[in-house]
Coordinates of C-alpha atoms in Angstrom, one line a residue:
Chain B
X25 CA 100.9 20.1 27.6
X26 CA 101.9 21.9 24.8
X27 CA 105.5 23.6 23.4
X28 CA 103.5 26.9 23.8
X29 CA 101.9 26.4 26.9
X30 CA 104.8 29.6 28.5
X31 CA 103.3 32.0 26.2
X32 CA 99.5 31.5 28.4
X33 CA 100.9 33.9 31.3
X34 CA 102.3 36.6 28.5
X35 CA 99.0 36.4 27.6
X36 CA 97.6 36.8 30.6
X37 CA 99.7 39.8 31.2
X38 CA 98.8 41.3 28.1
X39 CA 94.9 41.9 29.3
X40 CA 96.2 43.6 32.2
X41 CA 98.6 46.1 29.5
X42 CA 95.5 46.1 26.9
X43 CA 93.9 48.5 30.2
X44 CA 96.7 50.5 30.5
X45 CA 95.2 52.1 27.2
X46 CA 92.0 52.3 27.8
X47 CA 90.3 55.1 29.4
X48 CA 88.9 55.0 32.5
X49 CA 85.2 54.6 33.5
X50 CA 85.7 56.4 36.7
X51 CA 83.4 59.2 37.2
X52 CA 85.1 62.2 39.3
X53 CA 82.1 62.9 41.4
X54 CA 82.6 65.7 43.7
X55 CA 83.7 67.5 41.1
X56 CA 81.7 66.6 37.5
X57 CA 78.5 64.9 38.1
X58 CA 76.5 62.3 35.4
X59 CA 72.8 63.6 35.4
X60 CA 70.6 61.5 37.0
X61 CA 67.7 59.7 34.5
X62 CA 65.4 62.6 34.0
X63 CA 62.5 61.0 36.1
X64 CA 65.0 59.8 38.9
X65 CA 62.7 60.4 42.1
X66 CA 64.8 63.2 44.3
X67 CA 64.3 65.2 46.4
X68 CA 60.2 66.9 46.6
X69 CA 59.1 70.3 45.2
X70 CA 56.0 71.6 45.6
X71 CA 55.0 73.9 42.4
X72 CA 53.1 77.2 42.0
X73 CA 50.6 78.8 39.4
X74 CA 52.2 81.0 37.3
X75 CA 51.3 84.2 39.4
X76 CA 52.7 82.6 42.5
X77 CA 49.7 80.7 44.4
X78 CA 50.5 77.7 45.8
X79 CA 48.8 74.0 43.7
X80 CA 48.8 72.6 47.4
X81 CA 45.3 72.3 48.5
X82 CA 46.4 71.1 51.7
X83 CA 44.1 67.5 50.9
X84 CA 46.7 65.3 52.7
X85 CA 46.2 62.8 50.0
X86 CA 49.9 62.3 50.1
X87 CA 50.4 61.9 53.6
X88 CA 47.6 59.5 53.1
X89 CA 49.5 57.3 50.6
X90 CA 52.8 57.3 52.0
X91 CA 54.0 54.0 53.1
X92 CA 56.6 55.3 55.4
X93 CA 54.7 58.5 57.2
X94 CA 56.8 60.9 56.5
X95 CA 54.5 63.5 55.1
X96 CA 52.8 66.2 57.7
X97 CA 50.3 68.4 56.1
X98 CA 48.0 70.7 57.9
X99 CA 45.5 72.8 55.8
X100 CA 43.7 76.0 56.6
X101 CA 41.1 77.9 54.9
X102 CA 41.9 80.7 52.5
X103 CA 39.5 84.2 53.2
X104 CA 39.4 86.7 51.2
X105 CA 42.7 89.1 52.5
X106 CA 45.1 86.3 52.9
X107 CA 44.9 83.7 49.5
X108 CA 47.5 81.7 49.3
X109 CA 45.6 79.3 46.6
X110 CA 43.1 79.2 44.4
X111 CA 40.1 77.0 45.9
X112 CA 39.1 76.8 49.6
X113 CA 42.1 75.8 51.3
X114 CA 45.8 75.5 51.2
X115 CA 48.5 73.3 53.1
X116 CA 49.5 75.6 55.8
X117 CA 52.1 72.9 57.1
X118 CA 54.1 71.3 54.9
X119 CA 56.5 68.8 56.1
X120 CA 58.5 66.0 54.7
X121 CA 61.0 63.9 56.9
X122 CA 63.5 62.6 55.0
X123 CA 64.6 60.3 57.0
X124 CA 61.6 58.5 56.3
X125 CA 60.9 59.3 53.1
X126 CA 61.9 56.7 50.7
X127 CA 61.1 58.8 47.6
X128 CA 58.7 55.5 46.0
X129 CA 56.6 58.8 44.4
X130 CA 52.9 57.4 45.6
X131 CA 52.9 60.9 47.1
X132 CA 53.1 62.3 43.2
X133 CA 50.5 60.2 41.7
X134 CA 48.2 60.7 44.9
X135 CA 48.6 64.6 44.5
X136 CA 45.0 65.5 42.5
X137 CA 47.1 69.3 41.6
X138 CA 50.0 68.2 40.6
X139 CA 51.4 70.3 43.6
X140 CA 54.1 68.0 45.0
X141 CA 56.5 66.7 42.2
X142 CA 59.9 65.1 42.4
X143 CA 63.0 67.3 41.1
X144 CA 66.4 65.5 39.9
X145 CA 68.2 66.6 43.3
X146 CA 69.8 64.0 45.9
X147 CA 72.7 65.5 48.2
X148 CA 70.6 65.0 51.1
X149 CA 73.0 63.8 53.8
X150 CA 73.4 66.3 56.7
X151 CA 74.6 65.7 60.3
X152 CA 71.4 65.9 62.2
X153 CA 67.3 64.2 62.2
X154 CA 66.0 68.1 62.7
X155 CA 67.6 69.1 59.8
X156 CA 66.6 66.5 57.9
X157 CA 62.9 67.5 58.3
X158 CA 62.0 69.8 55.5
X159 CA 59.6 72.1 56.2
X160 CA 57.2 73.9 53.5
X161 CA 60.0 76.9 52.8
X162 CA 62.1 74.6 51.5
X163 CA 60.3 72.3 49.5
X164 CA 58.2 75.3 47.4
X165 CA 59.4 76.1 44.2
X166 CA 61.5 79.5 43.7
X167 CA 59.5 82.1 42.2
X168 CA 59.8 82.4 38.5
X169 CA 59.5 85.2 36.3
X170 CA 55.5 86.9 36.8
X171 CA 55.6 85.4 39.7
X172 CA 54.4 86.5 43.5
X173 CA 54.8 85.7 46.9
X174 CA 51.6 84.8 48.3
X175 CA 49.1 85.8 49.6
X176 CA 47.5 87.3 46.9
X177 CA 44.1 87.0 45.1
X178 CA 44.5 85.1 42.0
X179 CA 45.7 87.2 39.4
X180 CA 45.1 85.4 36.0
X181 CA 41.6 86.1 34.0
X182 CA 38.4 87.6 34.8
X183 CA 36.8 83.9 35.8
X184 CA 38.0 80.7 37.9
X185 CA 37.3 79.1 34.6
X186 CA 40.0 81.3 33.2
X187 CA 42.5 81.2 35.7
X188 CA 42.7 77.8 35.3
X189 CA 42.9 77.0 31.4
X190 CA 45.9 79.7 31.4
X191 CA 47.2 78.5 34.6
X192 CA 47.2 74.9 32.2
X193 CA 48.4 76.5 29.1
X194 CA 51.5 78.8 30.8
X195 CA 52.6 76.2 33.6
Chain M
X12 CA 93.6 59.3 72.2
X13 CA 97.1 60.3 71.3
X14 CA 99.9 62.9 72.1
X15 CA 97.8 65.6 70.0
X16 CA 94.8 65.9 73.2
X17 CA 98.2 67.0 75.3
X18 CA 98.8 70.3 73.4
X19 CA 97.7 73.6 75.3
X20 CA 95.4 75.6 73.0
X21 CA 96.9 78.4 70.9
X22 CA 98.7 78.7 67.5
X23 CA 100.4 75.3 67.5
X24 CA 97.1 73.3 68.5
X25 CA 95.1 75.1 65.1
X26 CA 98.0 74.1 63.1
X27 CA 98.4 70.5 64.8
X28 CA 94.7 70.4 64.3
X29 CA 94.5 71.5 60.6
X30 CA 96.9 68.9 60.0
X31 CA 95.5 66.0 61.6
X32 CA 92.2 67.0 60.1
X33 CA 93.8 66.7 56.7
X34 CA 95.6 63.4 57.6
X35 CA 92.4 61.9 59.0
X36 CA 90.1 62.8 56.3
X37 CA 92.3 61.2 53.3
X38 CA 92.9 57.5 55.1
X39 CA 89.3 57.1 56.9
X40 CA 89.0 53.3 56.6
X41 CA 85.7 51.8 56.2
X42 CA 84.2 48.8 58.4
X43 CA 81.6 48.3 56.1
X44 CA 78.3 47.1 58.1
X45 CA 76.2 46.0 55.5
X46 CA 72.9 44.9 57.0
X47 CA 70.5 44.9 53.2
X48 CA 69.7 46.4 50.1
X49 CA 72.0 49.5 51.2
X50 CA 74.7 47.0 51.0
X51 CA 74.5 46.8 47.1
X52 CA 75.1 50.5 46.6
X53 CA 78.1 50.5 49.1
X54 CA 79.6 47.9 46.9
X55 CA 78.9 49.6 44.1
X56 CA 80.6 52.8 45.1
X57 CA 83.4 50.7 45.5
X58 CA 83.4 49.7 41.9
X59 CA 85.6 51.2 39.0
X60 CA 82.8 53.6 38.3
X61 CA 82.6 55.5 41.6
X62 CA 86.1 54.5 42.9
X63 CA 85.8 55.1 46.5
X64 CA 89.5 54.4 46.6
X65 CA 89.5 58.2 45.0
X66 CA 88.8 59.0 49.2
X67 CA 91.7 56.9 50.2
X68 CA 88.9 54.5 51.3
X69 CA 89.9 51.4 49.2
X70 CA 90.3 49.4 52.1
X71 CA 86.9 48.0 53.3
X72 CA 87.8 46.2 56.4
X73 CA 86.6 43.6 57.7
X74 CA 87.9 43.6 61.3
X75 CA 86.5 46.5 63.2
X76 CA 90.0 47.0 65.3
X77 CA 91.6 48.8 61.8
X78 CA 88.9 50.8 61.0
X79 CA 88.2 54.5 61.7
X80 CA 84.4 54.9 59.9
X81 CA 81.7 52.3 60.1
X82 CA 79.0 52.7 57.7
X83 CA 75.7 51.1 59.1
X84 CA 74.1 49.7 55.6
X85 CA 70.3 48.7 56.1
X86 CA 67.8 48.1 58.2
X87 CA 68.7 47.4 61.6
X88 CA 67.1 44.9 63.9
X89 CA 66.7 44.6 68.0
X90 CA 68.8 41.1 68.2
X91 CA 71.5 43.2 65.8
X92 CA 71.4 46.0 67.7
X93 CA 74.2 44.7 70.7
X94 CA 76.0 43.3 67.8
X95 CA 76.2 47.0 66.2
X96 CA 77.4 48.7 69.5
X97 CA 80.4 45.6 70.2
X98 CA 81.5 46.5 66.8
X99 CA 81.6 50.3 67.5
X100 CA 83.1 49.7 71.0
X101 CA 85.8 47.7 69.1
X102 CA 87.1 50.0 66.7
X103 CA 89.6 52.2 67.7
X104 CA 89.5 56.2 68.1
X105 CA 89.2 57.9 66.4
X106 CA 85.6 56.7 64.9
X107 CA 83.0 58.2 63.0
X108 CA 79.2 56.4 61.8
X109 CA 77.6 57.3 58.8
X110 CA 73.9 56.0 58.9
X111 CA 73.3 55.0 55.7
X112 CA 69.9 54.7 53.8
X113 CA 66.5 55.7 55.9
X114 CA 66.3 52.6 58.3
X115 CA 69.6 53.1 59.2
X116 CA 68.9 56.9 60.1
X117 CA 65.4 56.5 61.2
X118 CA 63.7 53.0 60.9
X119 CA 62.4 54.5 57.3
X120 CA 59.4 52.5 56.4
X121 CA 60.0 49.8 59.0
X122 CA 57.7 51.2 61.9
X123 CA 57.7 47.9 64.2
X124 CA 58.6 46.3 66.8
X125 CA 61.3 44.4 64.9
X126 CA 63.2 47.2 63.7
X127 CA 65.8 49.8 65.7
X128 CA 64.4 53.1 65.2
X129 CA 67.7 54.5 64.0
X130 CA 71.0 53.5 65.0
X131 CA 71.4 56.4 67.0
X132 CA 69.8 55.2 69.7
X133 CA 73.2 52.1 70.0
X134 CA 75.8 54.7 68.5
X135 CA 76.6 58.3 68.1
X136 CA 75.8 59.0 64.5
X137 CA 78.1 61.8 62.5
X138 CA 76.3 61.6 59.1
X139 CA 72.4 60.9 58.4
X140 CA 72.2 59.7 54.4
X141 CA 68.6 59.3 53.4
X142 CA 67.6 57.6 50.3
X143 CA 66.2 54.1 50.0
X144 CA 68.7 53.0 49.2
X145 CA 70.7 55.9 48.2
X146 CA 73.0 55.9 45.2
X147 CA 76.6 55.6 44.9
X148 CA 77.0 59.6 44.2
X149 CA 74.7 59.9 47.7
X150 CA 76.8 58.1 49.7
X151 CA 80.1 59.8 48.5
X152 CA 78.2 63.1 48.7
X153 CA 77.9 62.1 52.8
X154 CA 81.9 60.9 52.7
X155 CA 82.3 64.5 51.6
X156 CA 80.0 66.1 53.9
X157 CA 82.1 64.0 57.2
X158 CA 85.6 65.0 55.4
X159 CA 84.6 68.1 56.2
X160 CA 83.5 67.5 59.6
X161 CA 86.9 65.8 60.0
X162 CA 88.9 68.3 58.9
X163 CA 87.4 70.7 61.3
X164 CA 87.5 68.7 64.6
X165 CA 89.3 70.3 67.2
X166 CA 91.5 68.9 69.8
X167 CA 92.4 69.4 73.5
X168 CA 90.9 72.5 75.3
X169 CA 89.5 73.9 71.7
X170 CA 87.7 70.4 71.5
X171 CA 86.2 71.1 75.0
X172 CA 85.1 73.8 74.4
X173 CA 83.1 72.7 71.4
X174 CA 81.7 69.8 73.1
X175 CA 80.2 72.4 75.7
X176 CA 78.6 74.8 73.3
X177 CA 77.4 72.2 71.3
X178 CA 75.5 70.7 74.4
X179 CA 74.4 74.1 75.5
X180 CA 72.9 74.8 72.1
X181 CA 71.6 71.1 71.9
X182 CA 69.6 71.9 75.2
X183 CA 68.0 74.9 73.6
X184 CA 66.6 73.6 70.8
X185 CA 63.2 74.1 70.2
X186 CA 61.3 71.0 68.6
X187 CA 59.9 72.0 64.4
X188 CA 57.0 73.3 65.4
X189 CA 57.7 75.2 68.2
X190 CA 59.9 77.0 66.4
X191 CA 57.1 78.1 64.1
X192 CA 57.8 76.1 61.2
X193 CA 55.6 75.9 58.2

């Protein structure tokens, strides 16, 4: 016990009036939003070639390696009128549930394409299961510029060779 | 529930209804059901840096009698499941769920015997969040998404009405694939 043992509540106090001039830390969400880390695992995209054809291959690699079975892929073969992808075959069927999913990303690193990637998205919630299932319309990517809706044959170089090194160099 | 289910439909019911909605949706009071990992990120939200007091949600209770919105956190099991519905059945009308995280909503990666395949099968479910377990900004993103709701319930005959086409349309519905879904 001290003679100054009344000042320990003024200073006490005087943490709580330091905050007063602080600024806050609260983020307003709704209204401004932090980015997420630029490899934050959101919601799925699956990408195109730069003239539009779908990278799925329809392999089911990543339904494969999901832990939680959400992925539903069903491939068909490409012919000749209606090409959808380069190669033999492309995922016809494309659906992810999200109410499974638990975006871990083994889908991404099993995709051999490069076809399913993970964009920076995550207001997800909705009010029923069925709309929760994404089918493949809203998982593709939006066309960019040069782009077309498939099908289509593939429209970049003379060769397959071709179409790929510039699909590389302009993807 | 109260006087407000009394009112014939017409001009005063929208208005009564616009205001409750509004009245509702700023003092929904939480009975926080955290089960796992979901947990952490409801707690989180509730921190200085997401503020869910922002929602006039600051009060997490504890008691399900003075709650209005019970967000199921985690992974639900069988033996938790009667546990779940006592605590719905307890709080008092009006009550919404929001199924947080993808056990909650669906079982998620849980596929067994063990595990309630979604809560919905115990309780009427409002909002499905996925995400495993979904951040702070995912869960208030949800809030947001059943404000709205909220605001727009409707009451008396209006409510009755909605009920039945909602039912009608449920019975409809056409499974994913049937509907020719890619």
């Amino acid at each position: 016990m001290g003679f100054t043992d009344w000042l320990n509540p003024v200073k006490g106090f005087g943490v709580t009036f330091h905050h007063m001039f602080k600024k806050p830390l609260t983020v307003q969400y709704p209204e401004e939003k932090r980015p997420t880390a630029p490899r934050f695992h959101g919601r799925h995209q699956l990408n195109r070639w730069p003239d539009g054809l779908e990278k799925c291959v329809g392999c089911e690699l990543c339904a494969w390696a999901c832990p939680a079975d959400a992925i539903f892929v069903e491939g068909a073969d490409n012919t000749e009128d209606a090409r959808f992808s380069p190669g033999e075959r492309y995922g016809r069927t494309y659906q992810i549930n999200y109410l499974r999913c638990i975006l871990c990303g083994l889908c991404i690193e099993a995709c051999p394409t490069r076809a399913l990637t993970m964009t920076n998205e995550y207001e997800l919630a909705d009010d029923s299961r069925e709309s929760l299932i994404y089918t493949k319309e809203m998982l593709l990517a939006p066309l960019g510029p040069g782009m077309e809706t498939p099908p289509h044959p593939m429209r970049l170089g003379e060769t397959e060779e071709d179409y790929y090194r510039l699909g590389r160099n302009n993807g | 529930m109260g006087l407000e289910e009394k009112i014939p439909s017409g001009f005063l019911l929208s208005t009564v209804e616009a205001l409750a909605g509004w009245g509702r949706k700023n003092s929904v009071w939480p009975a926080t059901f955290g089960l796992a990992c979901c947990a952490m990120e409801l707690m989180t939200a509730g921190s200085p840096t997401y503020d869910l007091a922002r929602f006039g949600m600051e009060r997490a209770s504890a008691t399900p009698r003075q709650a209005d919105l019970m967000i199921v956190a985690g992974r639900v099991s069988q033996k938790m499941a009667p546990v779940l519905r006592q605590i719905y059945d307890q709080m008092a009308e009006p009550k919404w769920v929001i199924a947080m995280g993808v056990c909650a909503s669906s079982g998620g990666m849980f596929n067994n015997y063990a595990i309630v395949q979604g809560v919905d099968h115990v309780v009427p479910v409002d909002i499905y969040l996925p995400g495993c377990p979904p951040r702070p900004e995912m869960l208030m993103d949800a809030i947001v998404k059943l404000h709205d709701k909220i605001q727009n319930t409707k009451f008396g005959a209006h409510r009755a009405k909605q009920i039945d086409e909602l039912e009608k349309r449920a019975l409809r519905s056409l499974p994913l694939i049937q509907q020719g879904a890619s």
